Short mmCIF file of C-alpha atoms in Angstrom, two decimals:
data_model
loop_
_atom_site.label_atom_id
_atom_site.label_comp_id
_atom_site.label_asym_id
_atom_site.label_seq_id
_atom_site.Cartn_x
_atom_site.Cartn_y
_atom_site.Cartn_z
CA MET A 343 0.23 23.59 13.07
CA GLN A 344 1.51 27.00 14.10
CA CYS A 345 5.09 25.80 13.79
CA PHE A 346 4.52 24.35 10.32
CA PHE A 347 5.46 27.51 8.46
CA VAL A 348 8.51 28.13 10.62
CA PHE A 349 9.89 24.61 10.09
CA TYR A 350 8.80 24.58 6.44
CA SER A 351 10.64 27.83 5.77
CA ALA A 352 13.73 26.51 7.55
CA GLY A 353 13.61 23.30 5.52
CA LEU A 354 13.32 25.22 2.27
CA ALA A 355 16.23 27.45 3.29
CA LEU A 356 18.31 24.30 3.78
CA GLY A 357 17.49 23.17 0.25
CA THR A 358 15.01 20.33 0.78
CA PRO A 359 12.60 19.53 -2.08
CA SER A 360 9.56 21.70 -1.34
CA LEU A 361 6.74 19.28 -2.21
CA LEU A 362 8.35 16.29 -0.52
CA TYR A 363 9.08 18.30 2.62
CA ALA A 364 5.51 19.60 2.75
CA PHE A 365 4.13 16.05 2.55
CA ILE A 366 6.52 14.83 5.25
CA MET A 367 5.51 17.70 7.55
CA ILE A 368 1.81 17.03 6.98
CA ALA A 369 2.15 13.25 7.37
CA SER A 370 3.99 13.66 10.66
CA GLY A 371 0.81 15.14 12.11
CA ASN A 372 -0.76 11.67 11.97
CA VAL A 373 1.35 10.59 14.91
CA MET A 374 0.18 13.35 17.25
CA MET A 375 -3.21 12.14 18.48
CA ALA A 376 -2.11 8.58 19.04
CA LEU A 377 1.02 9.54 20.90
CA THR A 378 -0.32 11.64 23.79
CA HIS A 379 -3.63 12.32 25.47
CA TYR A 380 -3.31 16.09 25.07
CA ALA A 381 -1.76 16.56 21.61
CA THR A 382 -4.89 17.43 19.62
CA GLY A 383 -8.26 18.94 20.34
CA THR A 384 -10.12 15.64 20.28
CA ALA A 385 -7.62 13.58 22.29
CA PRO A 386 -8.60 15.02 25.72
CA VAL A 387 -12.26 14.36 24.97
CA ILE A 388 -11.56 10.74 24.08
CA PHE A 389 -9.18 10.30 27.02
CA GLY A 390 -11.62 12.02 29.37
CA THR A 391 -14.20 9.28 28.91
CA GLY A 392 -12.09 7.15 31.23
CA TYR A 393 -12.09 3.99 29.13
CA VAL A 394 -8.32 4.03 28.67
CA SER A 395 -5.68 4.50 31.38
CA LEU A 396 -2.82 6.92 30.88
CA LYS A 397 -0.25 4.11 30.80
CA LYS A 398 -2.25 2.22 28.18
CA TRP A 399 -2.70 5.37 26.06
CA TRP A 400 1.03 6.09 26.03
CA SER A 401 2.08 2.49 25.38
CA VAL A 402 -0.41 1.94 22.56
CA GLY A 403 0.41 5.41 21.21
CA PHE A 404 4.09 4.52 21.06
CA VAL A 405 3.40 1.30 19.14
CA ILE A 406 1.06 3.06 16.70
CA SER A 407 3.61 5.84 16.19
CA VAL A 408 6.39 3.36 15.39
CA ILE A 409 4.13 1.52 12.93
CA ASP A 410 3.00 4.79 11.32
CA ILE A 411 6.54 6.10 10.90
CA THR A 412 7.74 2.75 9.53
CA VAL A 413 4.94 2.61 6.96
CA MET A 414 5.57 6.21 5.94
CA ILE A 415 9.26 5.50 5.41
CA LEU A 416 8.97 2.12 3.70
CA VAL A 417 5.84 2.71 1.61
CA GLY A 418 5.33 6.45 1.53
CA LEU A 419 8.73 7.49 0.25
CA VAL A 420 8.66 4.85 -2.49
CA TRP A 421 5.16 5.92 -3.52
CA TRP A 422 6.09 9.60 -3.53
CA LYS A 423 9.16 8.79 -5.65
CA PHE A 424 6.89 6.91 -8.08
CA LEU A 425 4.59 9.95 -8.27
CA GLY A 426 7.59 12.17 -8.96
CA PHE A 427 7.45 14.33 -5.84
CA TYR A 428 11.25 14.19 -5.57
#
């Protein structure tokens, strides 16, 4: 989250629509916990229980990330266009 304002400012300087870019930046945070076992504060606690192997975490995380990004592109952008965000 610390880099949010840096990347958000850079995106605005490049001329991206401010509200749409903010939503894209926020939505991309959904991928973080699923992708790696150390990306968020709760992920190490869940991983530390030992129920899931590292290989399984990364492989399932990759699949979930691909699904999440696909849904955000196919459904999210259409919905945001309908709402008038860009």
